CSV table of C-alpha atoms in Angstrom, one decimal:
chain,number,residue,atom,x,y,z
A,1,UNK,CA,-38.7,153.6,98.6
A,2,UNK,CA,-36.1,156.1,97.5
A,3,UNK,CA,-36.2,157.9,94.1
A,4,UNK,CA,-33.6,155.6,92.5
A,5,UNK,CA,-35.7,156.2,89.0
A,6,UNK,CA,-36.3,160.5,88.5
A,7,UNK,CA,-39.7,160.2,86.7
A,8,UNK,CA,-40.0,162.3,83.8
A,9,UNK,CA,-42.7,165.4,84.1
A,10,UNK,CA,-44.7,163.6,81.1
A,11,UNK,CA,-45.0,160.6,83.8
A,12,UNK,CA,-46.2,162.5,86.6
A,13,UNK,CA,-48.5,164.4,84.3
A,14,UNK,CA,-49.9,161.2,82.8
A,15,UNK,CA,-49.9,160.0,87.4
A,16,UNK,CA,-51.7,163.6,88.2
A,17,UNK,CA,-54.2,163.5,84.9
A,18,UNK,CA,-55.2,159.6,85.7
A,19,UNK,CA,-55.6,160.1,89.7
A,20,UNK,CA,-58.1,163.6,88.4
A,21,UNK,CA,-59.6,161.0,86.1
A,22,UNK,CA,-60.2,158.7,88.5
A,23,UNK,CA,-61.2,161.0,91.8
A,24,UNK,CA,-62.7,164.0,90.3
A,25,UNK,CA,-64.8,165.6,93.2
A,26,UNK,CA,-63.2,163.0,95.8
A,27,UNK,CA,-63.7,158.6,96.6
A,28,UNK,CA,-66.8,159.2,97.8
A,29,UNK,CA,-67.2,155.3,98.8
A,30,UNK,CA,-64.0,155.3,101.0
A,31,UNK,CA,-64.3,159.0,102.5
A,32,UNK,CA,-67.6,157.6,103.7
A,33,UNK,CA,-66.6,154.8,105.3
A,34,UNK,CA,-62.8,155.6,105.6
A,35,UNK,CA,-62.1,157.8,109.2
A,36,UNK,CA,-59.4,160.6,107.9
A,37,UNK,CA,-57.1,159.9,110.2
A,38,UNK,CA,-57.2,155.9,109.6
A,39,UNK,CA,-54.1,154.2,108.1
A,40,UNK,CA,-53.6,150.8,106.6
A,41,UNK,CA,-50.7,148.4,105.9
A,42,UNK,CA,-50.7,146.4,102.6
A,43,UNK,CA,-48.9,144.1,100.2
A,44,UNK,CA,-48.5,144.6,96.5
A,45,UNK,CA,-49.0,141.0,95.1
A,46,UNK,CA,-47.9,139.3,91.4
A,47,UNK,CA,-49.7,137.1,90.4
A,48,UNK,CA,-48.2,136.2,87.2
A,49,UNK,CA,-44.5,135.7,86.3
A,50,UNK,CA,-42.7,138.0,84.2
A,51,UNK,CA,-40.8,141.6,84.6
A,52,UNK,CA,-41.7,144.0,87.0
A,53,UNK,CA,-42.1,147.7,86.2
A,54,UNK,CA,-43.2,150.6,87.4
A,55,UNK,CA,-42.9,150.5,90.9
A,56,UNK,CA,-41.7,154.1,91.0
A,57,UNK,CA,-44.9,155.0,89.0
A,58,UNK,CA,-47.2,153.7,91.3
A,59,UNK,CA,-45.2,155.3,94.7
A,60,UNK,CA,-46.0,158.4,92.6
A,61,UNK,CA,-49.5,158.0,92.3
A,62,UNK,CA,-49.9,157.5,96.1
A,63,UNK,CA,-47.9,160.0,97.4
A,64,UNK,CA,-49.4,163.0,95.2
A,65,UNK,CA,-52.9,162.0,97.3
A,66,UNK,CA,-50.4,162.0,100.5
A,67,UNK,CA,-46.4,162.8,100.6
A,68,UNK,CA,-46.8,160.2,104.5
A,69,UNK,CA,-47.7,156.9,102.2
A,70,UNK,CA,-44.4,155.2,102.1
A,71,UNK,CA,-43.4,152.4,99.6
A,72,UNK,CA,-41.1,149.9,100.3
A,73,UNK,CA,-39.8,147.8,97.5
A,74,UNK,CA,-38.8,144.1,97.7
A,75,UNK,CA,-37.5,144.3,94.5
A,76,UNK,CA,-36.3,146.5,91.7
A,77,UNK,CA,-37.5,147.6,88.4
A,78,UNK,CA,-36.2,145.6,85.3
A,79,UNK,CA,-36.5,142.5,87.6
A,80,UNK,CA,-37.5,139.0,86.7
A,81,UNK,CA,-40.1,137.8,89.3
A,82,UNK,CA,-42.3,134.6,89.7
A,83,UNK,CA,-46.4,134.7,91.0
A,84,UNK,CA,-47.2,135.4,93.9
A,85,UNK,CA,-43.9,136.9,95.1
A,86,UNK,CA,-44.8,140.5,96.9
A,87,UNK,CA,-43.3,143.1,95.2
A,88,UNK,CA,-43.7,146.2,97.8
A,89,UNK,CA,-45.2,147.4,100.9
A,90,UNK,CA,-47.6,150.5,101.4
A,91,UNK,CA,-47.9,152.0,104.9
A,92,UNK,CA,-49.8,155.3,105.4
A,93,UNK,CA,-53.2,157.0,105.6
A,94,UNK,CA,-56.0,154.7,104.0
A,95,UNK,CA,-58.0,156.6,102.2
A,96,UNK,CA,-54.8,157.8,100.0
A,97,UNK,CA,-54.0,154.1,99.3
A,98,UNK,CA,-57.5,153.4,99.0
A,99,UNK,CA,-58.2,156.3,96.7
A,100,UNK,CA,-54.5,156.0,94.5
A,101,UNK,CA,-54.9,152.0,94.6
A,102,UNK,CA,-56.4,151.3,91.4
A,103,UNK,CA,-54.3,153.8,89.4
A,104,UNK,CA,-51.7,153.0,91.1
A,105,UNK,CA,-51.5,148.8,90.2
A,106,UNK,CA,-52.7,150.2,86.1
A,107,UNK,CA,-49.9,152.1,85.5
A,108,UNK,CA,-47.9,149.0,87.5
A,109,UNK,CA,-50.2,146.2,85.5
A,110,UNK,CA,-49.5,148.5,81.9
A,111,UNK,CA,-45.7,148.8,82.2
A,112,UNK,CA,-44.6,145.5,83.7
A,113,UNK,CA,-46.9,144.4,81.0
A,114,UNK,CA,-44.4,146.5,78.2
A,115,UNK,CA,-41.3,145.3,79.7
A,116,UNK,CA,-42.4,141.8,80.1
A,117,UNK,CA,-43.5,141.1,76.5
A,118,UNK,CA,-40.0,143.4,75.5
A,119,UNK,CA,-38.1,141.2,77.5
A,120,UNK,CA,-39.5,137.9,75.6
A,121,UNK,CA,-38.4,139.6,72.2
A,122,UNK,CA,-34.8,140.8,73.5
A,123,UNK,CA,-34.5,137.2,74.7
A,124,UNK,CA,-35.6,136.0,71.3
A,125,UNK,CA,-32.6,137.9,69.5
A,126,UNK,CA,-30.2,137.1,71.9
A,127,UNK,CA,-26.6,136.2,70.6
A,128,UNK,CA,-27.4,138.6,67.4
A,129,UNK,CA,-26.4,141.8,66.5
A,130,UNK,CA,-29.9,142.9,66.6
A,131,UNK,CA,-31.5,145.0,69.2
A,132,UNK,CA,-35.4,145.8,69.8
A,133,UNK,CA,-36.9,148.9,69.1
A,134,UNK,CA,-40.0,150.1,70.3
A,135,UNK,CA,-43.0,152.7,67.9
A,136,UNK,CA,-44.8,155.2,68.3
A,137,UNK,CA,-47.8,153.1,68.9
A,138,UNK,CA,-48.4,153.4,72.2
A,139,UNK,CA,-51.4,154.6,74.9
A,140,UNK,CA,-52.1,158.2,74.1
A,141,UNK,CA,-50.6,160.4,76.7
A,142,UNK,CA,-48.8,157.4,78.5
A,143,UNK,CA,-45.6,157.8,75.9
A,144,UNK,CA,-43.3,158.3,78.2
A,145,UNK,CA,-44.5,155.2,80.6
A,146,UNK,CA,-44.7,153.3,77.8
A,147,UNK,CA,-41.3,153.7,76.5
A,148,UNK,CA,-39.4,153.4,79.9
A,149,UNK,CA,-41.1,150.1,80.3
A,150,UNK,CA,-39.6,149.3,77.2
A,151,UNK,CA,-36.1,150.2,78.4
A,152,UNK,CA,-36.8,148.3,81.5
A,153,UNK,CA,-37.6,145.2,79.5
A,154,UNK,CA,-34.6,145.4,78.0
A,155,UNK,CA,-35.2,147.7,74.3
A,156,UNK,CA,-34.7,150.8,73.1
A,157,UNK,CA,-36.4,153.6,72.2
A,158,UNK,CA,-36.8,155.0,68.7
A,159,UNK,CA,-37.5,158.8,68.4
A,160,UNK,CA,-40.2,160.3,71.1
A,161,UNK,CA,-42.5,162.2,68.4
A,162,UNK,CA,-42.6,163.6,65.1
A,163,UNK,CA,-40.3,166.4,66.7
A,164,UNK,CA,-37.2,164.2,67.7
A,165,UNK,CA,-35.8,163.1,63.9
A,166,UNK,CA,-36.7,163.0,60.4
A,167,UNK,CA,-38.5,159.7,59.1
A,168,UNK,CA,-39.8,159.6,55.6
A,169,UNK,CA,-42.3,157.1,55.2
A,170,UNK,CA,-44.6,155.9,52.1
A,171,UNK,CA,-47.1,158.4,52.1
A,172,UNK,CA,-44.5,161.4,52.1
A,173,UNK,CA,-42.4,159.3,49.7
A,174,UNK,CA,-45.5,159.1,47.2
A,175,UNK,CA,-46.1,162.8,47.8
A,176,UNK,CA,-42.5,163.9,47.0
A,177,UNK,CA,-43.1,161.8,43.7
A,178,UNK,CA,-39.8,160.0,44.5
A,179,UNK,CA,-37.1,158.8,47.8
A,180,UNK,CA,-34.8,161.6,46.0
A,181,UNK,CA,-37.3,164.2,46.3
A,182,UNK,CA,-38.4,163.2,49.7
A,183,UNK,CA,-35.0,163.3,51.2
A,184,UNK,CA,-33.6,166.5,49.3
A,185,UNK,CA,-36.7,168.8,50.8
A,186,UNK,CA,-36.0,166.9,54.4
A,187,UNK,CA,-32.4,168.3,54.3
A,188,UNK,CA,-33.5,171.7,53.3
A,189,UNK,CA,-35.8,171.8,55.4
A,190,UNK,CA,-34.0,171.1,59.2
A,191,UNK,CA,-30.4,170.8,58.5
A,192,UNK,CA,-28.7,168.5,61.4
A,193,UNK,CA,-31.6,166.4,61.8
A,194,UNK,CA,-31.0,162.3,61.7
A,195,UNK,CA,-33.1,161.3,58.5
A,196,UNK,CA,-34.4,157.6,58.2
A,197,UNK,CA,-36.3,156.6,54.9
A,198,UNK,CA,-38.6,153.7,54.2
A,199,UNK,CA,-37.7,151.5,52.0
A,200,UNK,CA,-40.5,148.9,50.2
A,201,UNK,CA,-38.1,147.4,47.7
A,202,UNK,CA,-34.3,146.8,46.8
A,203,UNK,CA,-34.1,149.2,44.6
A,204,UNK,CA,-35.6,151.8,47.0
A,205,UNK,CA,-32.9,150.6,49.7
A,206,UNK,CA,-29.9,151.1,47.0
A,207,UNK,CA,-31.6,155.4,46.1
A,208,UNK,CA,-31.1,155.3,49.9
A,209,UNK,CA,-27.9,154.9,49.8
A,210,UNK,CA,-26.6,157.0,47.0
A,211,UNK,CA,-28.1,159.4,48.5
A,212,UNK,CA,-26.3,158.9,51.5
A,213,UNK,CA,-29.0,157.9,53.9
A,214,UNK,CA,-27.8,156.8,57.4
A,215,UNK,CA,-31.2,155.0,58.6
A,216,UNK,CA,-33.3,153.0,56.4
A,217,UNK,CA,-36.2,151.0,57.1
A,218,UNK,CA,-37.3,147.7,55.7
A,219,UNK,CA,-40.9,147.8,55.4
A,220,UNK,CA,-42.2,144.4,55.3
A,221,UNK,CA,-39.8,142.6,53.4
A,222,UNK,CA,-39.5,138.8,53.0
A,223,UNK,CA,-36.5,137.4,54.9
A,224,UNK,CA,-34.6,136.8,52.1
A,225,UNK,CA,-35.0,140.9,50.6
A,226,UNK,CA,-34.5,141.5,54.1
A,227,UNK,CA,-31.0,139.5,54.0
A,228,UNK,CA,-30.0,140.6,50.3
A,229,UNK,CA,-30.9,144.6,52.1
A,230,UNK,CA,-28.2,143.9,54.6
A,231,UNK,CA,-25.8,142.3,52.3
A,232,UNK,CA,-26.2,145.4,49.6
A,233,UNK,CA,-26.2,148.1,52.3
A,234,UNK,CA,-22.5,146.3,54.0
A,235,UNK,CA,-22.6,148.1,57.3
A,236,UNK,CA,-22.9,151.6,55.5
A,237,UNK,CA,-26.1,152.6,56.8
A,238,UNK,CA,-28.1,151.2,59.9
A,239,UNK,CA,-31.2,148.7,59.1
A,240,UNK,CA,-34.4,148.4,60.5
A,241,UNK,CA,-36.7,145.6,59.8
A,242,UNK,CA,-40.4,146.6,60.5
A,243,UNK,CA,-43.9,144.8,60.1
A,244,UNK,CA,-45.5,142.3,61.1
A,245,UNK,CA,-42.6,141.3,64.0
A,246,UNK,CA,-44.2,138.4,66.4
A,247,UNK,CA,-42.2,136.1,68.5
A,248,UNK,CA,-42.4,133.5,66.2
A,249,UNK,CA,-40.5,135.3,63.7
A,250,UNK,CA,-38.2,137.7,65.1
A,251,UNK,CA,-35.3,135.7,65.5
A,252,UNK,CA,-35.3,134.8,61.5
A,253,UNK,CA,-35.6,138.1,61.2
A,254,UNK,CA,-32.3,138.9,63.6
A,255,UNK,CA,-30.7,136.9,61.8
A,256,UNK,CA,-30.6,138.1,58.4
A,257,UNK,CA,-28.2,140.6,60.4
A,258,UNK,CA,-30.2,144.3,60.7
A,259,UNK,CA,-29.6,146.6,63.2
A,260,UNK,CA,-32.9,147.1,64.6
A,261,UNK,CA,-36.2,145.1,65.0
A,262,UNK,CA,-39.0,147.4,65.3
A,263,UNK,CA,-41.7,145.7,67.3
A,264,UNK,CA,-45.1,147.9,67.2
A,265,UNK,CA,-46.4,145.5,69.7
A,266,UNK,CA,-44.6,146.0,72.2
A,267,UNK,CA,-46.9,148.6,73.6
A,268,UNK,CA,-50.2,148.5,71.3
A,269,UNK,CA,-50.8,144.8,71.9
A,270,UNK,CA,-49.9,144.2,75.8
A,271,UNK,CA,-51.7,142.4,78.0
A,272,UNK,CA,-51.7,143.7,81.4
A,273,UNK,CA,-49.7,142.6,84.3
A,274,UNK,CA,-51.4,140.9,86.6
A,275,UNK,CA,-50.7,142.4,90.1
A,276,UNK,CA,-53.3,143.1,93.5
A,277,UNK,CA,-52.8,145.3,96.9
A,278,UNK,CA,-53.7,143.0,99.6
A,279,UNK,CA,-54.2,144.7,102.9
A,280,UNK,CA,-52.4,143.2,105.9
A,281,UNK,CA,-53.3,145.4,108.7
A,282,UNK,CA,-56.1,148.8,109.3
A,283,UNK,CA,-55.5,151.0,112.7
């Protein structure tokens, strides 16, 4: 499998602190049966329909136990496939594959997991304006997995961490005393920064814009707030609905006409991909 994907160093951290996780003072169940030199042939199996992701991930976490394990793909990331349909082959030393397998197929089961469920709410929203946004509700320390499984589901990533952009919520808005407040010590404080406020109420979304706000967030509004927020905001501004997003209601939601649909589900409420190595062949 060639390195079509270049995995971010938060990725192979998250591979490298799993495997450690996983292996600690070595498999001691396959290095006792296992001969060192053995190798193995196997089959990556879905059993489920739905998108696959994280095939790169999962070469990864095989070849840091051995660079000879090779991966070849039968299909490709972002793809659409049905049960039962292989996904990849693994050739190399068995107690590498043995040893990497089940990390390997939960960072594989976790991400195809992402971009399947992202993939039902981009379908959802399709024809709209709208485009879904994942949180910062993810695994801890599998961020970065998280959010390209998004991508490959079809979303988009908001910002990365609390570094990335400014975004006033309620409990700083309640601190400041007031959205005025809030925003003017943002500005002062890191000039360049994007700035996106929460909004709870009409009124809050119409200080947002005198102020000259260029990100506001609905925070659990009723479809119709949420529609009189986008017809009082006129394109100046981009609009984010958030709270309480399911697939029964997004596309209501869509089209009110906001930007963004934040969907904290995405990655704090997945259900993992179902997916199994079967081996084919031991020598």
């Amino acid at each position: 499998m060639e390195s079509e994907i270049s995995l971010a160093p938060e990725i192979l951290s998250s591979v490298e602190h799993a495997l450690a996780e996983d292996i600690r003072t070595g498999d001691v169940t396959t290095n006792s049966i296992i001969p060192a030199q053995a190798t193995l042939a196997g089959q990556i199996i879905s059993k489920q329909s739905g998108i696959v992701a994280g095939l790169f991930i999962a070469q990864a976490a095989f070849q840091m136990l051995d660079k000879r394990v090779n991966l070849t793909s039968h299909v490709n990331d972002g793809e659409r496939i049905e049960a039962d349909r292989v996904l990849a082959e693994v050739k190399g030393i068995a107690r590498a594959i043995l040893s990497a397998e089940r990390t390997a197929l939960n960072f594989l089961g976790r991400t195809s997991g992402i971009a399947t469920l992202t993939r039902q709410f981009v379908e959802e929203v399709r024809g709209t304006k709208t485009k879904i946004l994942d949180t910062r509700k993810t695994a801890p320390n599998l961020r970065a997995c998280d959010r390209l499984a998004v991508r490959l589901g079809g979303g988009e990533n908001h910002r990365m961490g609390l570094y990335e952009m400014i975004l006033i919520k309620d409990n700083h808005i309640d601190f400041a005393g007031s959205i005025t407040e809030a925003v003017s010590r943002a500005r002062k404080h890191r000039i360049g920064l994007e700035i996106e406020v929460e909004a709870r109420s009409l009124k809050d979304v119409e200080e947002c814009l005198d102020l000259g706000v260029t990100w506001i967030m609905l925070d659990n509004m009723s479809h119709e707030e949420t529609r009189q927020a986008v017809m009082l905001n006129n394109g100046r501004a981009k609009l984010e609905a958030s709270g309480n997003v399911t697939l029964a209601n997004v596309r209501q939601i869509a089209d009110t006409g906001v930007d963004y649909i934040s969907v904290g589900a995405l990655t704090h409420s997945v259900r993992n991909f179902d997916v199994s190595l079967i081996v084919s062949k031991v020598s």
